[in-house]
Structures are given as C-alpha cells and as structure tokens.
Short mmCIF file of C-alpha atoms and ligand atoms in Angstrom, two decimals:
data_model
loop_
_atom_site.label_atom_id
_atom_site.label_comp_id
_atom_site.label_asym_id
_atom_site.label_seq_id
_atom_site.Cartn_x
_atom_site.Cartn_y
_atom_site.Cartn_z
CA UNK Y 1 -107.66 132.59 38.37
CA UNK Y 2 -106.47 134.48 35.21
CA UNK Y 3 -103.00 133.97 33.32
CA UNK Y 4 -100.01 135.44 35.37
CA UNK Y 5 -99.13 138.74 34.19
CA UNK Y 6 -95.45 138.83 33.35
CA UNK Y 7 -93.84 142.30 34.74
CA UNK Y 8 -90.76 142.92 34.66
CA UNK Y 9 -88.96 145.71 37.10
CA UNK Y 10 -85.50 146.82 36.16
CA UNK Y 11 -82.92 148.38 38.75
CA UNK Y 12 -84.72 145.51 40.56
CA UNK Y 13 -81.71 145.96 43.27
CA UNK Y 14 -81.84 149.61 44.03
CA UNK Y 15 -84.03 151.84 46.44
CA UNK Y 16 -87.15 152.58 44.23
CA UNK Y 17 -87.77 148.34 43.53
CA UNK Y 18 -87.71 147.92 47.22
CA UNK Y 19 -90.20 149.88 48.22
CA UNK Y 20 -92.26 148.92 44.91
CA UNK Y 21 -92.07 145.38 44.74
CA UNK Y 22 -94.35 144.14 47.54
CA UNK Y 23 -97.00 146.12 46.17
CA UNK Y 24 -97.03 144.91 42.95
CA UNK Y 25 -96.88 141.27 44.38
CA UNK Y 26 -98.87 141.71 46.64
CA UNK Y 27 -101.86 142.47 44.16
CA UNK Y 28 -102.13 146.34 44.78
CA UNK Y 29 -101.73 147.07 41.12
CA UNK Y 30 -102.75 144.67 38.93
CA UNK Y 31 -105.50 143.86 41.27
CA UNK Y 32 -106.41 140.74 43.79
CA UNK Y 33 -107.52 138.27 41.28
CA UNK Y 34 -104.00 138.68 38.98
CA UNK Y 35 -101.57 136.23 39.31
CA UNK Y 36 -97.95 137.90 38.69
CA UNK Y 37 -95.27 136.14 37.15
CA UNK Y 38 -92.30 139.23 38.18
CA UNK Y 39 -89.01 139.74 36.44
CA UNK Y 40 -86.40 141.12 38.08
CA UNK Y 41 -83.38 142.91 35.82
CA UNK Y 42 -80.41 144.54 36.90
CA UNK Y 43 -76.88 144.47 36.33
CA UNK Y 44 -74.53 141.20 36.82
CA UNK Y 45 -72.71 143.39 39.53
CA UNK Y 46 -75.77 143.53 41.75
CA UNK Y 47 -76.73 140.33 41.13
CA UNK Y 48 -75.87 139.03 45.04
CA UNK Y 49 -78.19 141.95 46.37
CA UNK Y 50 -80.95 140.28 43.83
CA UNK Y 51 -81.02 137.29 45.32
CA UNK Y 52 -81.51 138.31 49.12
CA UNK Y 53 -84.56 140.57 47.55
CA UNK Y 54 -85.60 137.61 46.20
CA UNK Y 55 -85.64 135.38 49.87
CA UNK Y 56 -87.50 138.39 50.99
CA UNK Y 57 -90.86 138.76 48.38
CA UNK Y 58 -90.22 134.48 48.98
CA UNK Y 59 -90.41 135.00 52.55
CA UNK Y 60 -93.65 137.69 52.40
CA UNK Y 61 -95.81 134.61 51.29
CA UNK Y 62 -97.56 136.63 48.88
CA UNK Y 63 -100.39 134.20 47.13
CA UNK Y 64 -100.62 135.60 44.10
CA UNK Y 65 -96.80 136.08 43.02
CA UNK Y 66 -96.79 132.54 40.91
CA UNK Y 67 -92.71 133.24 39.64
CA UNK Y 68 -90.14 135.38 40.02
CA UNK Y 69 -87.28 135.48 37.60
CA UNK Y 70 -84.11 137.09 38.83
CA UNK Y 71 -81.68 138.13 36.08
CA UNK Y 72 -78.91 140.28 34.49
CA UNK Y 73 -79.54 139.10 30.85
CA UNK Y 74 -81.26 141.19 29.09
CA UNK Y 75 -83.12 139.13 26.26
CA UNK Y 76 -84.30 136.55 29.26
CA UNK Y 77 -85.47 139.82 31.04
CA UNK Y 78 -88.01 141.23 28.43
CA UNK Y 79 -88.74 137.98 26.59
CA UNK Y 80 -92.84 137.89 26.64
CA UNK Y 81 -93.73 140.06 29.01
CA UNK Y 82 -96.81 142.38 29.50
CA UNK Y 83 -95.60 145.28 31.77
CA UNK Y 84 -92.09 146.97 31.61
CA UNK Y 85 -91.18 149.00 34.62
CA UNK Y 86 -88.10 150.74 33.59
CA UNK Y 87 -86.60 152.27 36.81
CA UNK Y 88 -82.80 151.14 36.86
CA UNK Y 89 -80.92 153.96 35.67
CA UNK Y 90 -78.36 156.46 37.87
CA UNK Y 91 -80.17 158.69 40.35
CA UNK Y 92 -79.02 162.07 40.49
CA UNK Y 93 -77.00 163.59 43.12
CA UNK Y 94 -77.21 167.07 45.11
CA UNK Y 95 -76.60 170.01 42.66
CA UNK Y 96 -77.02 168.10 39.36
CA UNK Y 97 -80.44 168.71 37.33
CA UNK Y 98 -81.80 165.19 36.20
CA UNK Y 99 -80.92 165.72 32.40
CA UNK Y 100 -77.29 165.97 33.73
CA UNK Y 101 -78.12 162.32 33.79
CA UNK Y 102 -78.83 162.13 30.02
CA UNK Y 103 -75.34 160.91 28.44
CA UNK Y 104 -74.81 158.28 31.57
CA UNK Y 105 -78.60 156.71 31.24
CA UNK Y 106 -79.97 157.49 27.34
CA UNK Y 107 -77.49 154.48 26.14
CA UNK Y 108 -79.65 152.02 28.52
CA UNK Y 109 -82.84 152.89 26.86
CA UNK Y 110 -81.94 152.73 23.69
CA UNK Y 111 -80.58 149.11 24.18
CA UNK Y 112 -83.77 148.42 26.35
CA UNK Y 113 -86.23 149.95 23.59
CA UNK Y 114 -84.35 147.38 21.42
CA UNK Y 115 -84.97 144.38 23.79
CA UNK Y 116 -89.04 145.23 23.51
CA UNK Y 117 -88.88 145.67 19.93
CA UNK Y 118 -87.63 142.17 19.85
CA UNK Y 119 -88.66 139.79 22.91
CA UNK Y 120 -91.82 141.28 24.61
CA UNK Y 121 -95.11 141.33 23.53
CA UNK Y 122 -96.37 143.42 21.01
CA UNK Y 123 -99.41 144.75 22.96
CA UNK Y 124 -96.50 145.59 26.26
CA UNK Y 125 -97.33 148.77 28.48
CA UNK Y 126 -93.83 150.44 29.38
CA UNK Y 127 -93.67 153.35 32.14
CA UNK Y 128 -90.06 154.88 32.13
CA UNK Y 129 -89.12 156.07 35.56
CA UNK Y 130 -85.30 156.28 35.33
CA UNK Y 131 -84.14 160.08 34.64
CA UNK Y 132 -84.33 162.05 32.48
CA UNK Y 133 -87.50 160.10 32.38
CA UNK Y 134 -89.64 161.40 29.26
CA UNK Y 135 -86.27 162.16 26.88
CA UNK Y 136 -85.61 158.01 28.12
CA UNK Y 137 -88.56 157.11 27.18
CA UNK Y 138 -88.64 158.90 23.71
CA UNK Y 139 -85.45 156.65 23.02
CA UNK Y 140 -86.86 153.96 24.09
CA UNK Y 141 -89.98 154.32 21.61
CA UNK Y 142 -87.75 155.20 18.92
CA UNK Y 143 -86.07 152.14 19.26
CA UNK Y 144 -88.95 149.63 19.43
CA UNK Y 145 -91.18 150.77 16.39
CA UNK Y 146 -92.85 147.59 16.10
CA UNK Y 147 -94.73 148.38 19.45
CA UNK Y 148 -97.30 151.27 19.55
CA UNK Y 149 -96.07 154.40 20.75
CA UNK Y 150 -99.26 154.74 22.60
CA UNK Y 151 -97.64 151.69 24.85
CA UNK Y 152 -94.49 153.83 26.20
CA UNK Y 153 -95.48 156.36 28.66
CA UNK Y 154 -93.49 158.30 31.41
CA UNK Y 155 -93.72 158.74 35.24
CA UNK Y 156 -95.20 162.22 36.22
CA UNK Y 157 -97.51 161.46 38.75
CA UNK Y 158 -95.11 161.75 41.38
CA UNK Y 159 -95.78 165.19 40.35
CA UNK Y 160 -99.54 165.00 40.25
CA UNK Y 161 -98.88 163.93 44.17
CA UNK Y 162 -96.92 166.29 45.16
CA UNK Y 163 -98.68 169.07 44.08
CA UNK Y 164 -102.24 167.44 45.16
CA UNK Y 165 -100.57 167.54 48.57
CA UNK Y 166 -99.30 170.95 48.92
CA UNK Y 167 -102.69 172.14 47.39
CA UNK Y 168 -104.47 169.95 50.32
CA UNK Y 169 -102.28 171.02 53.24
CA UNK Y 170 -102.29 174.68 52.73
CA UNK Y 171 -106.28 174.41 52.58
CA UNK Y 172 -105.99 171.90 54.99
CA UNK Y 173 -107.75 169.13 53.65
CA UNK Y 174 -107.45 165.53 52.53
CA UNK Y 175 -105.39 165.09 49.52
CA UNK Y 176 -107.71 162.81 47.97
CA UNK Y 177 -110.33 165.96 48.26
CA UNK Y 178 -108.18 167.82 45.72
CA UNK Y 179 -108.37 166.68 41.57
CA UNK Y 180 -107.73 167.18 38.42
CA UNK Y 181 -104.26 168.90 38.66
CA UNK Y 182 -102.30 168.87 35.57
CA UNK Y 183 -98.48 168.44 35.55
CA UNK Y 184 -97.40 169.67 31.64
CA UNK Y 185 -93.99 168.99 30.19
CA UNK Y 186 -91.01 167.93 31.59
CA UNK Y 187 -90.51 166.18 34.62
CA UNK Y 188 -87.74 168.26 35.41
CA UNK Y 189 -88.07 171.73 36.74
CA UNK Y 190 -89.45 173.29 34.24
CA UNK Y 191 -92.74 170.99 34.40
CA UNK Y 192 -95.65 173.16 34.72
CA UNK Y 193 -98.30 171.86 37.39
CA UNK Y 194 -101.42 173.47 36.64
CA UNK Y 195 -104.25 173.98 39.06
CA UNK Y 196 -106.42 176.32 36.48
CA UNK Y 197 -108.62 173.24 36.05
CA UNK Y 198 -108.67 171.57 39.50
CA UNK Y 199 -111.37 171.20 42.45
CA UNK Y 200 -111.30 170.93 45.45
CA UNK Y 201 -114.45 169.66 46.80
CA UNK Y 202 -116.14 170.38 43.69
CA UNK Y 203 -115.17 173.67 43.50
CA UNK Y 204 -112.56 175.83 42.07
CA UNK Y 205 -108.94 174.76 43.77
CA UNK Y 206 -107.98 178.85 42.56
CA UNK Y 207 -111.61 180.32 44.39
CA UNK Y 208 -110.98 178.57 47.47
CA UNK Y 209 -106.96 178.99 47.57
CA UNK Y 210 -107.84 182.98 46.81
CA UNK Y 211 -103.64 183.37 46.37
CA UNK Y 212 -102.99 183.78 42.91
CA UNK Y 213 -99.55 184.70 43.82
CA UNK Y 214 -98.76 181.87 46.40
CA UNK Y 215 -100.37 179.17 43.17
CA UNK Y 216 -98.12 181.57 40.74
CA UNK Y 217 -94.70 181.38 42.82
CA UNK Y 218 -94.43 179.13 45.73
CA UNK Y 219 -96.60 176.53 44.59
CA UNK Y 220 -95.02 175.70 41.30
CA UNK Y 221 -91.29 175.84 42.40
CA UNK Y 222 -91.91 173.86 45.31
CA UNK Y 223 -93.70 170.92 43.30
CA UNK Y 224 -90.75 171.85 40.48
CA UNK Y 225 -87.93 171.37 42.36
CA UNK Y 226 -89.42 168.88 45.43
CA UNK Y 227 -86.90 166.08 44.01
CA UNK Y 228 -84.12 168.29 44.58
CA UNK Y 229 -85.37 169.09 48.32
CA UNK Y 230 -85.69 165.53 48.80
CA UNK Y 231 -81.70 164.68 47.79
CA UNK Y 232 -80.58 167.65 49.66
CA UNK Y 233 -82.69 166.03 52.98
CA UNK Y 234 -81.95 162.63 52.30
CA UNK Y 235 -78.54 162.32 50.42
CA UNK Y 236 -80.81 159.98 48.23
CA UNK Y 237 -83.73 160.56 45.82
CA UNK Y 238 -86.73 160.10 46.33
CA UNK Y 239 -87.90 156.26 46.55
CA UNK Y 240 -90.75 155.75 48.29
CA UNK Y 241 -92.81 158.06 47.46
CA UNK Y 242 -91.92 157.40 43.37
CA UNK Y 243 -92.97 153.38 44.20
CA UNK Y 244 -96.24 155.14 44.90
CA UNK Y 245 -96.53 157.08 42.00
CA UNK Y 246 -95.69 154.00 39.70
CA UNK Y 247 -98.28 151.75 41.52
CA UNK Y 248 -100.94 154.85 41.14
CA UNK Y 249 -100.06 155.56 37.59
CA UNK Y 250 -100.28 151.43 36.88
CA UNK Y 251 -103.52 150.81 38.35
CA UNK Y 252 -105.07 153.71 36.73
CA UNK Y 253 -103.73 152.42 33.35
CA UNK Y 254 -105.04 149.04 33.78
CA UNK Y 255 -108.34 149.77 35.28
CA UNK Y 256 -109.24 153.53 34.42
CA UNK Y 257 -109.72 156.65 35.91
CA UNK Y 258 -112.94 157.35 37.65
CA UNK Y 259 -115.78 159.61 35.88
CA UNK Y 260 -115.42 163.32 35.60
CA UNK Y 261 -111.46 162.53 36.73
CA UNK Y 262 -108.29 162.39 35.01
CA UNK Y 263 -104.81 161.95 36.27
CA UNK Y 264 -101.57 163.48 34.36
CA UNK Y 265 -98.69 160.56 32.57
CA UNK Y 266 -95.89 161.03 29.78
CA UNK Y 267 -97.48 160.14 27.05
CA UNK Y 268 -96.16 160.74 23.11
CA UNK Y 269 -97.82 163.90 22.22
CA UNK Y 270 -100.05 163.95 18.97
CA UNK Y 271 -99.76 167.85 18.97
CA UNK Y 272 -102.65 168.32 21.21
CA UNK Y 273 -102.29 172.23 22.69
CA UNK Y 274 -99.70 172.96 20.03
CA UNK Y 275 -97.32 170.68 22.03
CA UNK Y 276 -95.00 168.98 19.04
CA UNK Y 277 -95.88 165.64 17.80
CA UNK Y 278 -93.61 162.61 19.03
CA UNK Y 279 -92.44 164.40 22.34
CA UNK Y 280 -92.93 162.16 25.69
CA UNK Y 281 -94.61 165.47 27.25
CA UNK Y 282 -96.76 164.86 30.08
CA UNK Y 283 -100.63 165.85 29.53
CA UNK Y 284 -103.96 165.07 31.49
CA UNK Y 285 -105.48 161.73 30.27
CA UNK Y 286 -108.41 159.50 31.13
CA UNK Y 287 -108.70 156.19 31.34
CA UNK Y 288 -111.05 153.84 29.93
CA UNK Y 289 -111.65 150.08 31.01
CA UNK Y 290 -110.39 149.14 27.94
CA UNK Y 291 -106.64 150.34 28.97
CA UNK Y 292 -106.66 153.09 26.41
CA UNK Y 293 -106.20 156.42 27.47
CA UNK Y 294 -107.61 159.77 25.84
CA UNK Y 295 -106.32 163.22 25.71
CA UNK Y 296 -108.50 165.68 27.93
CA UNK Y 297 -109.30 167.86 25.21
CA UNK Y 298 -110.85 171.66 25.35
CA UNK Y 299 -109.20 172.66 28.31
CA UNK Y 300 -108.72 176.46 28.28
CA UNK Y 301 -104.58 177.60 28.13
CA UNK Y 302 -104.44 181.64 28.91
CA UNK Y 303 -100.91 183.16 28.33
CA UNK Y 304 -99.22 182.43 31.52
CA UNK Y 305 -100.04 178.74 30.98
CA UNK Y 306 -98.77 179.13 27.43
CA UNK Y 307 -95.30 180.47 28.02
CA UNK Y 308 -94.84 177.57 30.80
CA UNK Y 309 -96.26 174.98 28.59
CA UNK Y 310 -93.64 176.19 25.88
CA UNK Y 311 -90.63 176.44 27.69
CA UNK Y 312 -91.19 173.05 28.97
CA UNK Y 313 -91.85 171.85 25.89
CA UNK Y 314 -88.35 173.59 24.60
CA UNK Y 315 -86.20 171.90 27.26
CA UNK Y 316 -87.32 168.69 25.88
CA UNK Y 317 -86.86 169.36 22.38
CA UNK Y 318 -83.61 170.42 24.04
CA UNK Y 319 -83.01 167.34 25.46
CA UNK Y 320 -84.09 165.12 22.70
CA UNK Y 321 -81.79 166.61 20.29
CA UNK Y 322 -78.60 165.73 22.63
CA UNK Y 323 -80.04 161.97 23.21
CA UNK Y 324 -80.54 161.43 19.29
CA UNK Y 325 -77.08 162.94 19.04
CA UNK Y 326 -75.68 160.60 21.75
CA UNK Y 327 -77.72 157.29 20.55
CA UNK Y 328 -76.76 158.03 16.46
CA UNK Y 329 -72.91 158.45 17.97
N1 NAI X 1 -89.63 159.79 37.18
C1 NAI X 1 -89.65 159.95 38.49
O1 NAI X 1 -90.61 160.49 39.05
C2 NAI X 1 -88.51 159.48 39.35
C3 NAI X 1 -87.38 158.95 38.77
N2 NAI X 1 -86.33 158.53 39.55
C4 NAI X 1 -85.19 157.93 38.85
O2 NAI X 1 -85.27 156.49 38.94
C5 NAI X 1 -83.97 155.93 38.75
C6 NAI X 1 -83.70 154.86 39.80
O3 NAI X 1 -83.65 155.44 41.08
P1 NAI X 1 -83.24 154.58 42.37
O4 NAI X 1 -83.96 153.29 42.41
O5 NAI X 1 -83.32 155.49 43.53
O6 NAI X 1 -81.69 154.31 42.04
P2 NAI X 1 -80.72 153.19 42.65
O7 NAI X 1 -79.34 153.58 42.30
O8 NAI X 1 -81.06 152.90 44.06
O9 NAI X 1 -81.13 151.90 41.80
C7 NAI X 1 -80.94 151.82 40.43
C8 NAI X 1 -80.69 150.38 40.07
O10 NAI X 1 -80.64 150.29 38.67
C9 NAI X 1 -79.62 149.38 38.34
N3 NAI X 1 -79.21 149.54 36.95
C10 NAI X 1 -78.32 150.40 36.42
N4 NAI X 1 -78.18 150.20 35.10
C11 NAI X 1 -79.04 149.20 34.78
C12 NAI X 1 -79.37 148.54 33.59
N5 NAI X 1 -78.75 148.86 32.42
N6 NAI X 1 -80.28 147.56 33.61
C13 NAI X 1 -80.88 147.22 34.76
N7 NAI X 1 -80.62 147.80 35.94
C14 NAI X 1 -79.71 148.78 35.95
C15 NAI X 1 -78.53 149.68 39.34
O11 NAI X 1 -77.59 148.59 39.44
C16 NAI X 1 -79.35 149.85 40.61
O12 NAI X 1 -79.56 148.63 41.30
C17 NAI X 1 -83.00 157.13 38.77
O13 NAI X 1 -82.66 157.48 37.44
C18 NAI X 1 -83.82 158.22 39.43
O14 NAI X 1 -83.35 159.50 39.09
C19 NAI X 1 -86.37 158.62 40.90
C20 NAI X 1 -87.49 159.14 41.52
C21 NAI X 1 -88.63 159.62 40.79
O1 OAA X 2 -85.34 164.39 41.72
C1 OAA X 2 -84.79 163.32 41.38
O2 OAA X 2 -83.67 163.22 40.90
C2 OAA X 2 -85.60 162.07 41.55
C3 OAA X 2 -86.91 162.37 40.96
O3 OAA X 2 -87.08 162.31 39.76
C4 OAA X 2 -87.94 162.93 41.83
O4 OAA X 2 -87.84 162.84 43.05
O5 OAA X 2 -88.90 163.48 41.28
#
C-alpha cells in the first residue's frame, strides 16, 4: 500500500461533505489502492455536528480511510496536505445570483489561500467549490504565490453534467453516450456550455439534435440557471449532485481523461481564445497520467460563441475587481 493521501474537505459539516465524503473514503476518487488520511475543517460552531460525521465514516468501516482529523483550526487543517477541497462557504438562497455571495465568502479564501501558501505542500491540488467559485478561487491563488497557479482550479463540471444530461435525454440516450461538451466562463449564469464540438455516438451532438434553436435557447438557460431551479425545488442548493461533480472532476485530475476526450474545470487562463490571462475561467482540458492538464487548443469559436465567451469573461473581470477591492480593504 502507498502513503496516505492527506485531503482535506472544508464545510466538512454542511450538505455537500455529506454526500461527498464516503466516496472519497471509500476509494472512489483517489482510487482502491490509496490510503486516505482525511481532514475535516469547519467552523468551531459546527464543531458538535463534526464529530457525529465523524462516528459515521468510523462506523462505514471503510479500509482504506487510515485517519481522520476533525478540526476548526485552520493551520492544523492545511498543514501538509496533498488535496484541498474547498467547499465551506454560504450557499445561496432563492432569488440571489451566486456572486451576491462574493463580500460574505471572498474574505474565507483569501485567509485559506494564505493557509496553503504557508502549511500545505507545495505540489497541493486545490478545487474551489464554494460560490462564487472561480472569483474564490482567483483569491485564493493570489494569496498563495508560492504554489503553482496551475494547482488551483474551480468546480464546473457540475455544469459539464448537467448539460451532458439534458443533451442525452432529449435524444434519449445514455449520458455517458454524449462528450466533449464545453462549459466556458463563469459558473454563474452567464457560463456558456458549448455543444459546437460534442458527439454523441461519434457523431455531431448539433447533426443529430437538428434544433439549432432548442441548443441556442432552451438548452443553455436551462444548464445556466439549473442551480437556481434546484433552490427554488429544494429550499437548498444543490448537494448531491455537486459531491458528484467534485469526485468526477478529482479522479479525472489524478488519473486523466480518456483518449480523444476532454472534460471542462476552472483553470487560470493563459489567454488561450483571447480569454485574459490570470482569470479562473473554465475551458476544456485533458488530462495526462502525469496529473497535468493541457488546454484543448484549435477548437473553432464562430461569433455567437464569441459574444458568450466574452460576456462571461466580463462578469468575471467584473467580479474580480469587487473581490480585490474587498480583500485590499
Ligand atoms: N461550484 C459548484 O458547482 C457548486 C458550489 N456550491 C457552493 O458550495 C458551498 C457549500 O455548499 P453547501 O455544502 O450546500 O453549504 P452548507 O451551508 O450546507 O455547508 C457549508 C459549510 O461550510 C462551513 N463553513 C463556513 N465558513 C467556513 C470556513 N471559513 N471554514 C470552514 N468551513 C466553513 C459551514 O459551517 C457549513 O458547515 C456554497 O457556497 C455553495 O453555493 C454548491 C453547489 C455547486
Ligand atoms: O446554484 C447554486 O447556488 C449552487 C450551485 O453552484 C449549483 O447548483 O450549481
């Protein structure tokens, strides 16, 4: 058996952690021969909830989870460790767009950006879930400049799911039949999910669709504002489904996409498709076995993609302006 991997989950209390820490224990992830050493993080006020999710990953008998390190303080939390899942953060509520969320979460990522800069390990792969997720994880990159910026990526492959599905069930066919959609931008509503590039059973997702106008309308503002649908259904985000997304955007980092595939993640644009440099903007990306990911490059962009790729692009300029503002404050 290899070294534990130390991963620590923060917001280790709330709805998204329980649905996503069993399947990180349980060796969905990081695979069946990886040992996980898991820290837990959240705040000293939910420390009493902590501890009964603790009796329960204790009482799933899970072989490979070696340690698991409940905690509120934050320098224990990140000291050493390999993976940072950043999820604890306030969820939005109904009516509220998630960089409403930017002045009550930013603050957290800046100190947590800090905390990697100066306990975990240098080589650390961070996916920021907590909203507004790619302006959060900007800060928290800006903050830890000792680690690669490569290292800090973003969860959009909740929106890579959603938008596989409602691709799949209007054709009616198995999600895992549709690939290479592209979520652009923003996970907010002004992301862009693309299926100019996508199959669907080897061929073209827009020759068998045949709907330009359903892909042009209905299919990007349902996949755009599905989060919001979700709140208004459930009174609560969305939590299972996002522990899904963060165990599928995990395992493809660590082990790699397959050939001829590529799956989209927040990653710090180096001004690939005229998107500008340093933004957390979401963009296809495959996956070596190495762990290092690649911009898809070449793909063609006709207008309609450009304008959607640039107003996306312009919200988070948008937003990253207000978080510098409210970090330097
Ligand atoms: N990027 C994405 O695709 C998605 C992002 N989200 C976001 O994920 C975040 C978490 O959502 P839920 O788990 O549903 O919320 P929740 O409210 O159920 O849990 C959040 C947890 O974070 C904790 N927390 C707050 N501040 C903290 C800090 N400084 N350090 C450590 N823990 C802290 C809270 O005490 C709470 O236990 C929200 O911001 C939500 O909007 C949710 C779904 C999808
Ligand atoms: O919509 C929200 O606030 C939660 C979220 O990010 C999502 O479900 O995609």
């Amino acid at each position: 058996m290899s070294k534990p991997l130390r991963v620590l989950v923060t917001g280790a209390a709330g709805q998204i952690a329980y649905s996503l820490l069993y399947s990180i224990a349980k060796g969905d992830v990081f695979g069946p021969d990886r040992p996980i050493s898991l820290v837990l993080l959240d705040i000293e006020a939910m420390m009493g909830v902590l501890k009964g999710v603790v009796m329960e990953l204790i009482d799933c008998a899970l072989p490979l989870l070696t340690e698991i390190i409940p905690t509120s303080d934050i320098s224990m939390a990140f000291k050493d460790i390999d993976v940072g899942v950043l999820v604890g953060a306030m969820p939005r509520r109904e009516g509220m767009e998630r960089k409403d969320l930017l002045k009550a979460n930013v603050k957290i990522f800046k100190q947590q950006g800090q905390a990697l800069d100066q306990f975990a390990k240098k080589n650390v792969k961070v996916i920021v879930v907590g909203n507004p997720a790619n302006t959060n994880a900007f800060i928290c990159k800006k903050y830890a400049p000792s680690i690669p910026p490569q290292n800090f990526t973003c969860l959009t492959r909740l929106d890579q799911n959603r938008a596989q599905s409602q691709i799949a069930a209007r054709v009616g066919v198995s999600c895992q039949d549709v690939k290479n959609v592209i979520i652009w931008g923003n996970h907010s509503s002004t992301q862009f999910p693309d299926v100019t590039h996508a199959t669907l059973k080897g061929k073209p997702v827009l020759e068998v669709v045949k709907d330009d106008n359903w892909i042009k309308n209905e299919f990007i503002s349902t996949v755009q504002t599905r989060g919001a649908a979700v709140i208004a259904a459930r009174k609560l985000s969305s939590a299972m489904s996002a522990a899904k997304a963060i165990c599928d955007h995990l395992k493809d980092w660590f082990h790699g996409t397959p050939d001829g595939q590529w799956v989209s993640m927040g990653i710090t644009s180096d001004g690939s498709y005229g998107i500008e440099k340093g933004l957390i903007y979401s963009m296809p990306v495959k996956i070596g076995a190495g762990q290092e990911y690649t911009i898809v490059q070449g793909l063609s962009i006709d207008d309609f993609a450009r304008s959607k790729m640039d107003a996306t692009m312009k919200e988070l300029i948008e937003e990253r302006d207000a978080a510098l503002q409210t970090c330097e404050a």
